Structures are given as structure tokens and as C-alpha cells.
């Protein structure tokens, strides 16, 4: 097994990232997996070869981008312009979505969303329609043709306060939105303009949220309550609750039913069964902010904040760190661009 400290390789600071011109490399060599990573305090999306940690390219963005989502063909990516470093920071923040061409490695458009500001959570449904969440206005925005839309095609209120992240059903008919300050989860229906949100509380400061693969169960991390909660996704009632050791920032449900939780206080990645029985836990060097997954291999790419600024590649079968590489400042959400 490769030791955790031994796997750190590649570029690990913002000055080094800036040293390579954004136009230096525009496409991955054949047979190379590439991870596109949002670097919050690097104010960029950067592209890394997962096998070597080499940074191929970087797209400079306006200050403090946060969440990222890509379409099913990995042609387009959408980044919310949050505009402040942390959710506790004050200020108007950003009011835009950045549209990236993943093949050309370019920012091709910035969609101005004013008056909807502090755009954080983003996601796409199975039809590649885009959704973006305004934290300040507690509104979920929808884009029917996001590669071309110049403005949202719909907007629905969420009845939460400081709405931060959401999970969207594959058909786009249901969205589940967490409210950091209202301590709520809201079920909203983007394509039913008269449906009122269904609101419940899973605990204090809910943030990370995801649907199970069959979309019957909703998993939520209640950060201040230090708990992971499983909800009936239709009835919005609690099925199961389990305590976690620290601060459950993000929650992910795998197709095999395993639920993964990143804990930024415990610096760990922990796996649970669908009914929230603990399976295993893996310690990390830094605070794990976000995870993306390989589409065919049992690999997770875990971004880590703090002093480390790195991505660890976790083998989910051996439950160990298989490899990793350094990044620019504060890596967060990412998407894998698998080898052709």
C-alpha cells in the first residue's frame, strides 16, 4: 500500500499553477483520465492527469467560484459564482454561472443572474437541464438549454433561509434544498409553478444532500447536530438517524447503495450501508471538501482543504488511498473526464 504522504505529487500552490499558461494544453492525450477541479481560492478550474498529477491546463475565473456540474457528455461544465470564500462570510457575493467548454478548456460565457446572488449549488438532470441555487434569494433557478440560455427559464422559491446545496431527481421534477440558517430541507417542484415547498428539519445546519440511486431515500448531513439522516424522499419524514464524530460536510450515495460522508472535523471519509450502519472509515491528511467518482472503476477523487491542497484517489474496494496529487488553493468540487 502506498503511504498517504508518499502519494502527494504535482503542483501544490497557486504560484506554480499560475506559471503555466492557460492555453498551453487543450486536450488530454489518448488514454488519460483527467480531473477538472474547482480551486476556490485559486479562482480557477484546473485540469489534472489522475495518473501523474500533472496539471494540463487552468481556466481563470472571477473570485471564489464554488460548485461545479457537468453534462452527461462531459462537453459542458457549469460553475456557480458564489463570490465569497465561506458561507459565514458577509457580502453580496457573485451573481452568475460560468459556462465552460471542457473540450476547448475555455470559459465561453458568463450568465448574469442578477438580482439572484451568492450562487452556490449547481446540478443537472438526466436531460442535461441546469439548475443553480441562489443562497441569498432562496431561489432555485432552471435553464432548459444551459449551453445557450442567456437567462434562467424558470425560478422557484424554496422557503428556506441561506439555501446552500440541493439534490435533483433524474427527471428534474423534484429538487431537495438545504437551508443552513433555517435548518431545513425543502422539497420543491421546478416544473410545477403552483406547488408549494414541503419543508422539514433534519437537524441543525443541514448542508450535504443526495438521493439514493433508486431516488426513494434522501440523505442529509446535519453539520451542527453531528448526524447523518435518511429521509423518505416522497413523504419527507425521517427513516433513520446516526451520529457522526465531527462535521459531515458532504454526502454521496453510490449505485451499490453505499453512502459516503466527508467529515471536515474528523478528516475522514466514512462509508455507511443504505440504512446507515457504519461500514468503514478512512483517515485523510486534510479536510475533505468534495468527492467525485470514476464511472467504471471503484475510485473516488477526494478534494482536501486546509494546509494540504490536494486530491486523494481512494480505492473503494481496498478502502485505502491508492494515489493522489497536489492542486491549487482550496480544491473543492470536481468532475472526472474519463479517457476516450
Short mmCIF file of N, CA, C and O in Angstrom, two decimals, residues 65-115:
data_model
loop_
_atom_site.label_atom_id
_atom_site.label_comp_id
_atom_site.label_asym_id
_atom_site.label_seq_id
_atom_site.Cartn_x
_atom_site.Cartn_y
_atom_site.Cartn_z
N UNK A 65 -15.10 30.98 -7.22
CA UNK A 65 -16.07 30.01 -7.73
C UNK A 65 -16.21 28.88 -6.71
O UNK A 65 -15.30 28.64 -5.92
N UNK A 66 -17.35 28.17 -6.74
CA UNK A 66 -17.53 27.09 -5.77
C UNK A 66 -17.95 25.78 -6.44
O UNK A 66 -17.10 25.01 -6.85
N UNK A 67 -19.24 25.53 -6.59
CA UNK A 67 -19.71 24.24 -7.05
C UNK A 67 -19.63 24.12 -8.58
O UNK A 67 -19.69 25.11 -9.30
N UNK A 68 -19.53 22.87 -9.04
CA UNK A 68 -19.38 22.57 -10.47
C UNK A 68 -20.28 21.40 -10.81
O UNK A 68 -20.42 20.46 -10.03
N UNK A 69 -20.89 21.45 -12.00
CA UNK A 69 -21.65 20.33 -12.54
C UNK A 69 -21.35 20.23 -14.03
O UNK A 69 -21.10 21.25 -14.68
N UNK A 70 -21.39 19.02 -14.57
CA UNK A 70 -21.13 18.81 -16.00
C UNK A 70 -22.28 18.05 -16.62
O UNK A 70 -23.02 17.32 -15.95
N UNK A 71 -22.45 18.22 -17.93
CA UNK A 71 -23.49 17.50 -18.64
C UNK A 71 -23.07 16.03 -18.83
O UNK A 71 -21.94 15.65 -18.53
N UNK A 72 -23.99 15.22 -19.32
CA UNK A 72 -23.74 13.78 -19.40
C UNK A 72 -22.64 13.44 -20.39
O UNK A 72 -21.95 12.43 -20.23
N UNK A 73 -22.46 14.26 -21.42
CA UNK A 73 -21.42 14.01 -22.41
C UNK A 73 -20.08 14.60 -22.06
O UNK A 73 -19.12 14.47 -22.84
N UNK A 74 -19.98 15.22 -20.90
CA UNK A 74 -18.74 15.87 -20.46
C UNK A 74 -18.24 16.88 -21.49
O UNK A 74 -17.05 17.07 -21.68
N UNK A 75 -19.18 17.58 -22.15
CA UNK A 75 -18.81 18.64 -23.09
C UNK A 75 -18.83 20.00 -22.38
O UNK A 75 -17.95 20.83 -22.57
N UNK A 76 -19.87 20.21 -21.58
CA UNK A 76 -20.04 21.49 -20.91
C UNK A 76 -19.97 21.32 -19.40
O UNK A 76 -20.41 20.30 -18.86
N UNK A 77 -19.44 22.32 -18.74
CA UNK A 77 -19.45 22.38 -17.28
C UNK A 77 -19.99 23.73 -16.86
O UNK A 77 -19.82 24.74 -17.56
N UNK A 78 -20.62 23.74 -15.70
CA UNK A 78 -21.26 24.95 -15.18
C UNK A 78 -20.77 25.16 -13.75
O UNK A 78 -20.82 24.25 -12.93
N UNK A 79 -20.30 26.37 -13.47
CA UNK A 79 -19.73 26.70 -12.17
C UNK A 79 -20.49 27.88 -11.59
O UNK A 79 -20.66 28.91 -12.25
N UNK A 80 -20.95 27.71 -10.36
CA UNK A 80 -21.63 28.81 -9.69
C UNK A 80 -20.64 29.84 -9.17
O UNK A 80 -19.62 29.49 -8.58
N UNK A 81 -20.96 31.13 -9.40
CA UNK A 81 -20.10 32.19 -8.86
C UNK A 81 -20.66 32.59 -7.50
O UNK A 81 -21.57 33.42 -7.40
N UNK A 82 -20.11 31.98 -6.47
CA UNK A 82 -20.52 32.28 -5.10
C UNK A 82 -19.99 33.64 -4.67
O UNK A 82 -20.68 34.42 -4.02
N UNK A 83 -18.74 33.92 -4.97
CA UNK A 83 -18.19 35.26 -4.79
C UNK A 83 -17.65 35.58 -3.43
O UNK A 83 -17.07 36.66 -3.24
N UNK A 84 -17.79 34.67 -2.46
CA UNK A 84 -17.16 34.81 -1.15
C UNK A 84 -16.53 33.46 -0.81
O UNK A 84 -16.94 32.42 -1.35
N UNK A 85 -15.55 33.47 0.08
CA UNK A 85 -14.81 32.23 0.33
C UNK A 85 -15.63 31.22 1.12
O UNK A 85 -15.65 30.03 0.79
N UNK A 86 -16.31 31.67 2.17
CA UNK A 86 -17.02 30.77 3.07
C UNK A 86 -18.46 31.22 3.22
O UNK A 86 -18.78 32.41 3.05
N UNK A 87 -19.33 30.29 3.60
CA UNK A 87 -20.74 30.65 3.79
C UNK A 87 -20.93 31.63 4.93
O UNK A 87 -21.91 32.39 4.96
N UNK A 88 -19.99 31.65 5.88
CA UNK A 88 -20.08 32.59 7.01
C UNK A 88 -19.62 33.99 6.64
O UNK A 88 -19.84 34.93 7.41
N UNK A 89 -18.99 34.16 5.48
CA UNK A 89 -18.54 35.48 5.05
C UNK A 89 -19.72 36.33 4.63
O UNK A 89 -20.67 35.84 3.99
N UNK A 90 -19.67 37.61 4.97
CA UNK A 90 -20.72 38.53 4.57
C UNK A 90 -20.44 39.08 3.17
O UNK A 90 -19.37 38.89 2.62
N UNK A 91 -21.41 39.79 2.63
CA UNK A 91 -21.23 40.41 1.32
C UNK A 91 -22.25 39.89 0.32
O UNK A 91 -22.89 38.85 0.51
N UNK A 92 -22.37 40.64 -0.78
CA UNK A 92 -23.33 40.28 -1.83
C UNK A 92 -22.92 39.03 -2.57
O UNK A 92 -23.76 38.28 -3.07
N UNK A 93 -21.62 38.79 -2.68
CA UNK A 93 -21.15 37.62 -3.41
C UNK A 93 -21.34 37.77 -4.90
O UNK A 93 -21.55 38.87 -5.42
N UNK A 94 -21.27 36.64 -5.61
CA UNK A 94 -21.41 36.64 -7.06
C UNK A 94 -22.84 36.41 -7.48
O UNK A 94 -23.68 35.96 -6.69
N UNK A 95 -23.12 36.69 -8.75
CA UNK A 95 -24.48 36.54 -9.29
C UNK A 95 -24.39 36.04 -10.73
O UNK A 95 -24.90 36.68 -11.66
N UNK A 96 -23.74 34.91 -10.93
CA UNK A 96 -23.53 34.41 -12.29
C UNK A 96 -23.27 32.91 -12.28
O UNK A 96 -22.93 32.33 -11.25
N UNK A 97 -23.44 32.33 -13.45
CA UNK A 97 -22.98 30.97 -13.74
C UNK A 97 -21.96 31.06 -14.86
O UNK A 97 -22.19 31.72 -15.88
N UNK A 98 -20.81 30.40 -14.67
CA UNK A 98 -19.78 30.33 -15.70
C UNK A 98 -20.03 29.07 -16.54
O UNK A 98 -20.19 27.98 -16.00
N UNK A 99 -20.04 29.23 -17.86
CA UNK A 99 -20.22 28.11 -18.78
C UNK A 99 -18.86 27.79 -19.39
O UNK A 99 -18.26 28.63 -20.07
N UNK A 100 -18.38 26.55 -19.14
CA UNK A 100 -17.07 26.13 -19.60
C UNK A 100 -17.19 25.09 -20.71
O UNK A 100 -18.02 24.18 -20.62
N UNK A 101 -16.36 25.24 -21.72
CA UNK A 101 -16.21 24.22 -22.76
C UNK A 101 -15.09 23.29 -22.30
O UNK A 101 -13.93 23.68 -22.28
N UNK A 102 -15.45 22.07 -21.92
CA UNK A 102 -14.46 21.15 -21.35
C UNK A 102 -13.51 20.60 -22.40
O UNK A 102 -12.39 20.19 -22.06
N UNK A 103 -13.92 20.57 -23.65
CA UNK A 103 -13.03 20.10 -24.70
C UNK A 103 -12.00 21.16 -25.06
O UNK A 103 -10.80 20.88 -25.18
N UNK A 104 -12.46 22.40 -25.20
CA UNK A 104 -11.55 23.50 -25.55
C UNK A 104 -10.83 24.07 -24.35
O UNK A 104 -9.88 24.83 -24.50
N UNK A 105 -11.30 23.69 -23.13
CA UNK A 105 -10.72 24.22 -21.89
C UNK A 105 -10.81 25.74 -21.87
O UNK A 105 -9.83 26.45 -21.64
N UNK A 106 -12.03 26.24 -22.09
CA UNK A 106 -12.24 27.69 -22.16
C UNK A 106 -13.52 28.08 -21.43
O UNK A 106 -14.49 27.32 -21.39
N UNK A 107 -13.51 29.28 -20.86
CA UNK A 107 -14.74 29.93 -20.40
C UNK A 107 -15.39 30.56 -21.62
O UNK A 107 -14.81 31.47 -22.23
N UNK A 108 -16.56 30.06 -22.00
CA UNK A 108 -17.17 30.58 -23.22
C UNK A 108 -18.27 31.60 -22.95
O UNK A 108 -18.61 32.39 -23.83
N UNK A 109 -18.80 31.60 -21.72
CA UNK A 109 -19.90 32.53 -21.45
C UNK A 109 -20.07 32.70 -19.96
O UNK A 109 -19.83 31.76 -19.18
N UNK A 110 -20.45 33.88 -19.54
CA UNK A 110 -20.85 34.15 -18.16
C UNK A 110 -22.29 34.62 -18.18
O UNK A 110 -22.62 35.64 -18.82
N UNK A 111 -23.17 33.88 -17.52
CA UNK A 111 -24.60 34.22 -17.50
C UNK A 111 -24.87 35.06 -16.26
O UNK A 111 -24.73 34.59 -15.13
N UNK A 112 -25.26 36.31 -16.48
CA UNK A 112 -25.56 37.24 -15.39
C UNK A 112 -26.92 36.89 -14.80
O UNK A 112 -27.93 36.88 -15.51
N UNK A 113 -26.96 36.61 -13.49
CA UNK A 113 -28.19 36.17 -12.83
C UNK A 113 -28.77 37.22 -11.89
O UNK A 113 -29.69 36.91 -11.12
N UNK A 114 -28.24 38.42 -11.90
CA UNK A 114 -28.79 39.43 -11.00
C UNK A 114 -30.29 39.59 -11.24
O UNK A 114 -30.74 39.55 -12.40
N UNK A 115 -31.11 39.74 -10.18
CA UNK A 115 -30.75 40.04 -8.78
C UNK A 115 -30.47 38.81 -7.91
O UNK A 115 -30.34 38.93 -6.70
#
